[in-house]
Tab-separated table of C-alpha atoms and ligand atoms in Angstrom:
chain	number	residue	atom	x	y	z
A	26	MET	CA	50.066	17.507	51.465
A	27	PRO	CA	47.039	15.261	50.999
A	28	HIS	CA	43.915	17.080	49.949
A	29	PHE	CA	40.942	16.729	52.306
A	30	PRO	CA	37.900	17.809	50.278
A	31	SER	CA	35.673	17.703	53.354
A	32	LEU	CA	35.457	15.394	56.285
A	33	THR	CA	32.572	13.182	55.275
A	34	ARG	CA	32.284	9.420	55.234
A	35	ALA	CA	31.885	9.465	51.447
A	36	ALA	CA	35.147	11.404	51.067
A	37	GLY	CA	36.840	8.955	53.437
A	38	LEU	CA	35.635	5.944	51.435
A	39	ASP	CA	36.902	7.582	48.228
A	40	ALA	CA	40.278	8.232	49.864
A	41	LEU	CA	40.421	4.617	51.066
A	42	SER	CA	39.691	3.276	47.547
A	43	ALA	CA	42.246	5.620	45.952
A	44	PHE	CA	44.894	4.570	48.462
A	45	LEU	CA	44.266	0.829	48.007
A	46	ALA	CA	44.298	1.158	44.222
A	47	GLY	CA	47.469	3.295	44.261
A	48	PRO	CA	50.105	3.873	46.963
A	49	GLY	CA	48.735	1.029	49.132
A	50	ALA	CA	50.640	-1.602	47.158
A	51	ASP	CA	53.976	0.071	47.918
A	52	TYR	CA	53.103	1.162	51.465
A	53	ALA	CA	55.524	-1.049	53.412
A	54	ALA	CA	58.517	0.085	51.368
A	55	ALA	CA	57.613	3.744	50.896
A	56	ARG	CA	55.762	4.796	54.051
A	57	ASN	CA	58.781	6.246	55.848
A	58	THR	CA	59.536	8.676	53.050
A	59	ASP	CA	58.015	12.127	53.304
A	60	ARG	CA	57.779	13.416	49.766
A	61	GLY	CA	56.346	16.737	50.907
A	62	ARG	CA	53.722	18.031	48.541
A	63	ALA	CA	54.461	15.399	45.882
A	64	ALA	CA	52.931	11.918	45.660
A	65	PRO	CA	51.820	10.633	49.099
A	66	THR	CA	53.367	7.464	50.514
A	67	THR	CA	50.703	6.894	53.175
A	68	SER	CA	46.914	6.836	53.207
A	69	ALA	CA	46.148	10.197	54.917
A	70	LEU	CA	43.075	8.446	56.362
A	71	SER	CA	43.731	9.584	59.935
A	72	PRO	CA	41.309	12.570	59.949
A	73	TYR	CA	38.524	10.087	59.021
A	74	LEU	CA	39.718	7.359	61.374
A	75	ARG	CA	40.175	9.750	64.281
A	76	ARG	CA	36.439	10.587	64.138
A	77	ARG	CA	35.413	7.084	63.101
A	78	LEU	CA	33.869	8.375	59.922
A	79	LEU	CA	35.719	5.230	58.889
A	80	THR	CA	36.327	2.562	61.522
A	81	GLU	CA	39.677	0.871	62.053
A	82	GLU	CA	37.935	-2.440	61.473
A	83	GLU	CA	36.517	-1.637	58.051
A	84	VAL	CA	39.773	-0.024	56.885
A	85	ALA	CA	41.852	-3.014	58.001
A	86	ARG	CA	39.435	-5.477	56.360
A	87	ALA	CA	39.295	-3.469	53.130
A	88	ALA	CA	43.100	-3.412	52.985
A	89	ILE	CA	43.289	-7.193	53.376
A	90	ARG	CA	40.637	-7.714	50.705
A	91	ALA	CA	42.477	-5.434	48.264
A	92	LEU	CA	46.099	-6.301	48.999
A	93	GLY	CA	45.935	-9.786	50.563
A	94	GLU	CA	47.053	-10.724	54.113
A	95	ARG	CA	50.749	-10.343	53.325
A	96	GLY	CA	50.380	-7.240	51.178
A	97	ALA	CA	48.299	-5.448	53.819
A	98	GLU	CA	50.265	-6.596	56.866
A	99	LYS	CA	52.304	-3.441	57.496
A	100	PHE	CA	49.360	-1.138	56.913
A	101	VAL	CA	47.100	-3.128	59.235
A	102	THR	CA	49.829	-3.087	61.897
A	103	GLU	CA	49.884	0.707	61.665
A	104	VAL	CA	46.100	0.973	61.899
A	105	PHE	CA	46.306	-1.045	65.119
A	106	TRP	CA	48.620	1.588	66.632
A	107	ARG	CA	45.574	3.874	66.801
A	108	THR	CA	43.527	1.186	68.571
A	109	TYR	CA	46.462	0.475	70.892
A	110	PHE	CA	46.949	4.103	71.907
A	111	LYS	CA	43.249	4.479	72.649
A	112	GLY	CA	43.228	1.347	74.780
A	113	HIS	CA	46.424	2.441	76.500
A	114	LEU	CA	45.030	5.845	77.434
A	115	GLU	CA	41.824	4.209	78.676
A	116	THR	CA	43.930	2.199	81.113
A	117	HIS	CA	46.302	5.130	81.880
A	118	PRO	CA	44.080	8.235	81.888
A	119	GLU	CA	46.639	9.942	84.110
A	120	ALA	CA	48.839	10.398	81.011
A	121	TRP	CA	46.209	12.828	79.645
A	122	ALA	CA	45.809	14.559	83.030
A	123	ARG	CA	49.583	14.958	83.278
A	124	TYR	CA	49.749	16.419	79.771
A	125	ARG	CA	47.138	19.004	80.732
A	126	ALA	CA	48.834	19.903	84.005
A	127	GLY	CA	52.245	20.007	82.276
A	128	ARG	CA	50.898	22.276	79.550
A	129	HIS	CA	49.587	24.668	82.186
A	130	ALA	CA	52.936	24.682	84.018
A	131	ALA	CA	54.790	25.213	80.731
A	132	HIS	CA	52.666	28.276	79.926
A	133	GLU	CA	53.585	29.705	83.311
A	134	ARG	CA	57.256	29.133	82.461
A	135	LEU	CA	56.777	30.896	79.117
A	136	ALA	CA	55.420	33.924	80.958
A	137	ALA	CA	58.334	33.949	83.419
A	138	GLU	CA	61.287	33.021	81.161
A	139	PRO	CA	61.866	35.370	78.207
A	140	GLY	CA	64.556	33.123	76.673
A	141	LEU	CA	62.231	30.125	76.628
A	142	ARG	CA	59.457	32.320	75.246
A	143	ARG	CA	61.687	33.446	72.349
A	144	THR	CA	62.666	29.871	71.500
A	145	TYR	CA	59.019	28.801	71.622
A	146	GLU	CA	57.891	31.638	69.366
A	147	ARG	CA	60.589	30.861	66.835
A	148	ALA	CA	59.614	27.192	66.931
A	149	VAL	CA	55.922	27.726	66.223
A	150	THR	CA	56.497	30.314	63.492
A	151	GLY	CA	59.219	28.436	61.619
A	152	GLY	CA	61.996	30.825	62.620
A	153	THR	CA	64.568	28.595	64.330
A	154	GLY	CA	66.906	28.310	61.330
A	155	ILE	CA	66.773	24.491	61.569
A	156	ASP	CA	66.299	23.110	58.074
A	157	GLY	CA	63.201	20.913	57.871
A	158	PHE	CA	61.881	21.844	61.296
A	159	ASP	CA	60.919	25.348	60.168
A	160	ALA	CA	59.192	24.033	57.035
A	161	TRP	CA	57.203	21.511	59.110
A	162	ALA	CA	56.075	24.220	61.564
A	163	VAL	CA	54.748	26.278	58.660
A	164	GLN	CA	53.179	23.251	56.962
A	165	LEU	CA	51.398	22.268	60.178
A	166	VAL	CA	49.843	25.707	60.588
A	167	GLU	CA	48.984	26.228	56.916
A	168	GLU	CA	47.941	22.707	55.915
A	169	ASN	CA	46.910	21.135	59.244
A	170	TRP	CA	48.912	18.084	58.365
A	171	LEU	CA	52.332	16.411	58.756
A	172	HIS	CA	53.633	13.053	57.575
A	173	ASN	CA	54.295	10.601	60.440
A	174	HIS	CA	58.076	10.723	60.028
A	175	ALA	CA	58.014	14.543	60.027
A	176	ARG	CA	55.980	14.413	63.260
A	177	MET	CA	58.658	12.192	64.810
A	178	TRP	CA	61.543	14.419	63.693
A	179	PHE	CA	59.695	17.573	64.677
A	180	ALA	CA	58.829	16.324	68.170
A	181	SER	CA	62.361	15.069	68.742
A	182	ILE	CA	63.994	18.352	67.683
A	183	TRP	CA	61.437	20.277	69.766
A	184	ILE	CA	62.331	18.325	72.909
A	185	PHE	CA	66.012	17.495	72.548
A	186	THR	CA	67.542	20.203	70.343
A	187	LEU	CA	65.399	23.200	71.297
A	188	GLY	CA	64.846	22.067	74.898
A	189	LEU	CA	61.182	23.035	74.871
A	190	PRO	CA	58.610	21.351	77.164
A	191	TRP	CA	57.024	18.452	75.282
A	192	GLU	CA	53.560	19.457	76.426
A	193	LEU	CA	53.781	22.709	74.445
A	194	GLY	CA	54.662	20.726	71.332
A	195	ALA	CA	51.769	18.341	71.922
A	196	GLU	CA	49.487	21.351	72.322
A	197	PHE	CA	50.828	22.868	69.064
A	198	PHE	CA	49.957	19.611	67.269
A	199	LEU	CA	46.472	19.393	68.813
A	200	ARG	CA	45.811	22.993	67.819
A	201	HIS	CA	46.517	22.409	64.146
A	202	LEU	CA	46.376	18.728	63.156
A	203	LEU	CA	43.217	17.700	61.357
A	204	ASP	CA	43.596	14.310	63.020
A	205	GLY	CA	44.520	15.756	66.450
A	206	ASP	CA	43.700	13.065	68.973
A	207	PRO	CA	44.234	12.895	72.765
A	208	ALA	CA	45.478	9.297	72.700
A	209	SER	CA	47.679	9.171	69.582
A	210	ASN	CA	49.105	12.631	70.143
A	211	THR	CA	49.812	12.502	73.882
A	212	LEU	CA	51.255	9.002	73.791
A	213	SER	CA	53.314	9.647	70.642
A	214	TRP	CA	54.897	12.724	72.223
A	215	ARG	CA	55.575	10.690	75.352
A	216	TRP	CA	57.060	7.952	73.174
A	217	VAL	CA	59.426	10.399	71.413
A	218	ALA	CA	60.451	11.825	74.825
A	219	GLY	CA	61.311	8.352	76.147
A	220	LEU	CA	58.469	8.391	78.679
A	221	HIS	CA	56.182	5.821	77.038
A	222	THR	CA	58.901	3.246	76.384
A	223	ARG	CA	60.842	4.412	79.413
A	224	GLY	CA	64.453	5.409	78.800
A	225	LYS	CA	64.226	4.957	75.016
A	226	PRO	CA	63.813	8.367	73.383
A	227	TYR	CA	63.446	8.821	69.645
A	228	LEU	CA	66.394	10.909	68.444
A	229	ALA	CA	66.085	12.645	65.067
A	230	ARG	CA	69.267	12.161	63.036
A	231	ARG	CA	70.479	14.391	60.239
A	232	ASP	CA	71.302	11.551	57.818
A	233	ASN	CA	67.923	9.904	58.433
A	234	ILE	CA	66.105	13.169	57.672
A	235	ARG	CA	68.153	13.699	54.501
A	236	GLU	CA	67.449	10.147	53.324
A	237	PHE	CA	63.708	10.089	54.034
A	238	THR	CA	62.976	13.563	52.665
A	239	ASP	CA	64.681	12.650	49.376
A	240	GLY	CA	67.389	15.208	50.205
A	241	ARG	CA	65.024	18.174	50.587
A	242	HIS	CA	66.183	18.747	54.177
A	243	ASP	CA	69.633	18.446	55.718
A	244	PRO	CA	69.558	19.982	59.211
A	245	ALA	CA	72.842	20.698	61.000
A	246	GLY	CA	73.339	20.942	64.758
A	247	LEU	CA	70.787	18.416	66.005
A	248	ASN	CA	71.278	16.971	69.471
A	249	GLU	CA	71.684	13.352	68.404
A	250	GLY	CA	73.023	12.063	71.729
A	251	ALA	CA	70.398	13.263	74.205
A	252	GLY	CA	69.155	11.168	77.109
A	253	SER	CA	65.520	10.418	77.715
A	254	LEU	CA	63.171	12.717	79.650
A	255	GLU	CA	62.269	11.324	83.024
A	256	GLU	CA	59.334	11.300	85.433
A	257	GLU	CA	59.283	9.880	88.920
A	258	THR	CA	56.604	7.301	88.276
A	259	PRO	CA	54.807	6.265	85.082
A	260	PRO	CA	51.071	7.074	84.859
A	261	ARG	CA	49.111	4.701	87.075
A	262	GLU	CA	47.276	1.835	85.389
A	263	VAL	CA	43.549	1.545	86.093
A	264	PRO	CA	41.182	-1.286	85.128
A	265	LEU	CA	39.281	-0.785	81.906
A	266	ALA	CA	35.872	0.647	82.805
A	267	SER	CA	32.903	-1.545	81.844
A	268	ALA	CA	30.600	-0.518	79.031
A	269	ASP	CA	26.786	-0.629	79.274
A	270	PRO	CA	24.377	-2.906	77.442
A	271	ALA	CA	22.075	-1.032	75.054
A	272	PRO	CA	18.508	-0.950	76.390
A	273	GLU	CA	15.676	-2.611	74.466
A	274	GLY	CA	13.097	-0.433	72.758
A	275	PRO	CA	13.058	3.232	71.759
A	276	VAL	CA	16.184	5.279	72.546
A	277	ALA	CA	17.789	8.612	71.712
A	278	LEU	CA	21.224	8.142	70.145
A	279	LEU	CA	23.879	10.698	70.992
A	280	LEU	CA	26.712	11.113	68.476
A	281	HIS	CA	30.096	12.585	69.408
A	282	LEU	CA	33.362	13.227	67.573
A	283	ASP	CA	34.996	9.948	68.585
A	284	ASP	CA	32.490	7.777	66.744
A	285	LEU	CA	30.609	9.050	63.711
A	286	HIS	CA	29.585	5.752	62.140
A	287	PRO	CA	26.330	5.028	63.988
A	288	ASP	CA	25.089	2.434	61.462
A	289	SER	CA	27.664	-0.067	62.724
A	290	LEU	CA	27.231	0.487	66.478
A	291	PRO	CA	26.242	-2.579	68.541
A	292	LEU	CA	22.766	-1.385	69.528
A	293	GLY	CA	21.144	-4.776	70.115
A	294	GLY	CA	17.387	-4.436	70.562
A	295	ALA	CA	17.470	-0.631	70.886
A	296	ARG	CA	15.344	1.266	68.378
A	297	VAL	CA	16.707	4.727	67.612
A	298	THR	CA	13.912	7.269	67.351
A	299	ARG	CA	15.959	10.457	67.472
A	300	VAL	CA	19.611	11.410	67.105
A	301	GLY	CA	21.553	14.276	68.682
A	302	GLY	CA	25.061	15.477	67.807
A	303	LEU	CA	27.453	16.774	70.469
A	304	VAL	CA	30.534	18.583	69.135
A	305	ALA	CA	33.265	18.826	71.770
A	306	SER	CA	36.479	19.754	69.983
A	307	VAL	CA	39.767	19.642	71.880
A	308	GLU	CA	40.054	23.008	73.611
A	309	GLU	CA	43.383	23.652	71.852
A	310	ALA	CA	41.809	23.334	68.381
A	311	ALA	CA	42.297	26.131	65.835
A	312	GLU	CA	39.509	27.243	63.499
A	313	PRO	CA	40.150	24.797	60.599
A	314	VAL	CA	40.058	21.870	63.027
A	315	ARG	CA	36.797	23.115	64.591
A	316	ALA	CA	35.319	23.578	61.117
A	317	ALA	CA	36.337	20.008	60.221
A	318	ASP	CA	34.693	18.737	63.414
A	319	GLU	CA	31.469	20.560	62.559
A	320	ALA	CA	31.498	19.242	58.976
A	321	ALA	CA	32.094	15.683	60.149
A	322	MET	CA	29.223	15.924	62.638
A	323	ALA	CA	26.851	17.435	60.054
A	324	ASP	CA	27.640	14.531	57.724
A	325	ALA	CA	27.079	11.973	60.495
A	326	LEU	CA	23.746	13.517	61.494
A	327	THR	CA	22.508	13.439	57.900
A	328	ARG	CA	23.515	9.804	57.514
A	329	ALA	CA	22.078	8.817	60.900
A	330	GLY	CA	18.729	10.519	60.180
A	331	ALA	CA	18.455	8.603	56.897
A	332	HIS	CA	19.636	5.307	58.360
A	333	PHE	CA	17.337	5.276	61.395
A	334	GLY	CA	14.526	7.182	59.678
A	335	CYS	CA	14.161	9.714	62.483
A	336	PRO	CA	14.912	13.365	63.305
A	337	ALA	CA	18.621	14.153	63.760
A	338	GLY	CA	20.200	17.453	64.777
A	339	PRO	CA	22.550	19.150	67.216
A	340	VAL	CA	21.987	18.368	70.884
A	341	ARG	CA	19.792	21.023	72.502
A	342	GLU	CA	18.062	21.313	75.851
A	343	GLY	CA	15.471	18.538	76.127
A	344	TRP	CA	16.395	16.969	72.751
A	345	ALA	CA	16.014	13.399	74.064
A	346	GLY	CA	12.697	13.905	75.847
A	347	ASP	CA	12.144	11.022	78.285
A	348	LEU	CA	14.000	8.475	76.176
A	349	PRO	CA	17.067	6.662	77.481
A	350	VAL	CA	20.202	8.140	75.837
A	351	VAL	CA	22.637	5.708	74.236
A	352	THR	CA	26.059	6.643	72.889
A	353	ALA	CA	29.222	5.041	71.577
A	354	TRP	CA	31.944	4.709	74.185
A	355	ALA	CA	33.940	7.944	74.235
A	356	PRO	CA	37.595	7.336	75.028
A	357	VAL	CA	39.521	9.703	77.335
A	358	GLY	CA	39.232	13.235	75.973
A	359	PRO	CA	36.805	16.107	75.468
A	360	SER	CA	33.833	14.054	74.224
A	361	ALA	CA	34.000	11.800	77.275
A	362	ASP	CA	34.173	14.904	79.495
A	363	ALA	CA	31.156	16.466	77.779
A	364	LEU	CA	28.796	13.452	77.839
A	365	PRO	CA	25.696	14.088	79.935
A	366	ALA	CA	25.322	12.029	83.090
A	367	GLY	CA	23.284	8.865	82.745
A	368	CYS	CA	24.143	8.040	79.104
A	369	ARG	CA	24.479	4.346	78.338
A	370	ARG	CA	27.839	3.893	76.664
A	371	VAL	CA	28.162	0.915	74.327
A	372	ARG	CA	31.543	-0.391	73.225
A	373	ARG	CA	32.372	-1.837	69.840
A	374	ASP	CA	33.540	-5.479	69.833
A	375	TRP	CA	36.796	-4.338	68.200
A	376	ASP	CA	37.632	-2.152	71.205
A	377	ALA	CA	36.374	-4.756	73.665
A	378	ARG	CA	38.799	-7.285	72.144
A	379	ALA	CA	41.780	-4.961	71.640
A	380	TRP	CA	41.819	-2.557	74.575
A	381	PRO	CA	42.414	-5.166	77.307
A	382	LEU	CA	45.598	-6.075	75.385
A	383	SER	CA	46.769	-2.454	75.212
A	384	ASN	CA	47.721	-1.796	78.810
A	385	ARG	CA	51.470	-2.404	78.313
A	386	GLY	CA	53.704	-2.146	75.216
A	387	TYR	CA	52.368	-2.458	71.669
A	388	SER	CA	53.860	-5.910	70.984
A	389	ARG	CA	51.145	-7.741	72.953
A	390	LEU	CA	48.354	-6.300	70.831
A	391	ARG	CA	50.387	-6.652	67.635
A	392	GLY	CA	50.817	-10.372	68.362
A	393	ALA	CA	47.060	-10.698	68.839
A	394	ILE	CA	46.029	-8.918	65.611
A	395	PRO	CA	44.881	-12.140	63.887
A	396	LYS	CA	42.746	-12.963	66.943
A	397	VAL	CA	41.186	-9.497	67.092
A	398	MET	CA	40.518	-9.611	63.344
A	399	ALA	CA	39.049	-13.126	63.545
A	400	GLY	CA	36.585	-12.118	66.248
B	15	FAD	C1	54.586	13.227	67.777
B	15	FAD	C2	53.454	12.541	67.072
B	15	FAD	C3	52.158	13.015	67.236
B	15	FAD	C4	51.098	12.378	66.602
B	15	FAD	N1	49.832	12.876	66.775
B	15	FAD	C5	48.775	12.245	66.194
B	15	FAD	C6	47.465	12.731	66.372
B	15	FAD	O1	47.213	13.719	67.052
B	15	FAD	N2	46.461	12.064	65.746
B	15	FAD	C7	46.682	10.963	64.974
B	15	FAD	O2	45.735	10.423	64.422
B	15	FAD	N3	47.917	10.469	64.825
B	15	FAD	C8	48.975	11.071	65.414
B	15	FAD	N4	50.233	10.577	65.235
B	15	FAD	C9	50.381	9.266	64.573
B	15	FAD	C10	50.660	9.271	63.074
B	15	FAD	O3	51.649	10.212	62.768
B	15	FAD	C11	49.419	9.578	62.237
B	15	FAD	O4	48.335	8.762	62.637
B	15	FAD	C12	49.721	9.291	60.756
B	15	FAD	O5	50.788	10.089	60.338
B	15	FAD	C13	48.501	9.556	59.921
B	15	FAD	O6	48.840	9.520	58.571
B	15	FAD	P1	48.218	8.447	57.590
B	15	FAD	O7	46.759	8.382	57.790
B	15	FAD	O8	48.730	8.772	56.233
B	15	FAD	O9	48.875	7.127	58.154
B	15	FAD	P2	49.103	5.714	57.474
B	15	FAD	O10	50.570	5.456	57.509
B	15	FAD	O11	48.426	5.601	56.162
B	15	FAD	O12	48.478	4.704	58.516
B	15	FAD	C14	47.103	4.300	58.446
B	15	FAD	C15	46.426	4.629	59.750
B	15	FAD	O13	47.068	3.938	60.830
B	15	FAD	C16	47.057	4.758	62.011
B	15	FAD	N5	48.448	5.071	62.365
B	15	FAD	C17	49.532	5.026	61.571
B	15	FAD	N6	50.646	5.335	62.273
B	15	FAD	C18	50.232	5.592	63.532
B	15	FAD	C19	50.893	5.959	64.725
B	15	FAD	N7	52.225	6.097	64.784
B	15	FAD	N8	50.159	6.157	65.832
B	15	FAD	C20	48.810	5.999	65.821
B	15	FAD	N9	48.130	5.637	64.710
B	15	FAD	C21	48.827	5.436	63.595
B	15	FAD	C22	46.312	6.033	61.646
B	15	FAD	O14	44.959	5.879	61.983
B	15	FAD	C23	46.497	6.091	60.135
B	15	FAD	O15	45.507	6.846	59.502
B	15	FAD	C24	51.329	11.213	65.830
B	15	FAD	C25	52.634	10.749	65.668
B	15	FAD	C26	53.678	11.406	66.275
B	15	FAD	C27	55.079	10.882	66.093
């Protein structure tokens, strides 16, 4: 388990440097191996990236500087998955709405079907008897973290071996993951289920788990031949909504949990004279995740106050006075839902370049990575 001292930008920058000076060099070869509590094979930067305490752009550029274009290629490609999922959910917000409706329906099934309820309770408490799966359930609750490959195996066993509704698994992840994110989580669960890349589920295999856990886990009885989940129609695509230009002159800047690096926002001629912080955690979030959200916001407010040389604190009634309120674009999720009406939402160039290429499969954006980076 990576150690997250606290979710601040300084801690994120330290973690980035440590990764690039250490495991980063071996990332492409080692990243699929989950060594459990021993030496990490990946960066564990996602709790920082999810809140943009670190931006995708600066992490990708730092990796290229440290490891060279070739040496950083795989890592940068992975960082772009986050950007892709965000852009994809922006153009398919119905995927989030369907998750929420499906979660509600699944809870009604849990209340009505005692057998399903028992399976669910065993799954979330690590009592199924499936080697690996049970350890990951406990690790998720106790450490708020899972390696990517463990997330894939866990989700696949949840759906195809245990026959549980995927929305309950996605909710379990959002409750406990320190990096819990509407876009990456919802679309990754849909991908495992064979709903994102339609008809192509991800099936966890016993020999693959044994190999990539260095033999720690060897689960018997997995359903390795399941067919994909199905839905009548895929979520409808909508055009990417336009962002707003930042106004000239004095403004109040509103920070939210999807973008906590205000120094690098494209604010044009706006002059920030006060800053407010709006914490809207996902409603599923457990206490450690809420505490991490609060810590990240407190750090961002301190930095923003120093950077803009103005008062900065939690959003309260009348905090902005008569000033126009400017904020970073909030992608689909609780921050976007909580933004007050009338905010001007500015979009980073990175998102403006990448999101229009994220409306279909990942390969289109992956092919355009050099172009997005060059811009
Ligand atoms: C079922 C399932 C649910 C997931 N839920 C979440 C979630 O709620 N929040 C979340 O941030 N990630 C989620 N992921 C994606 C991925 O597992 C994590 O981003 C990754 O494990 C974070 O670890 P890391 O920082 O060490 O990644 P690294 O391998 O070091 O990658 C660097 C960065 O690239 C991005 N990245 C890497 N892989 C992915 C990926 N597959 N999808 C999206 N971004 C990626 C992350 O920002 C990550 O920090 C999920 C994956 C699966 C299979």
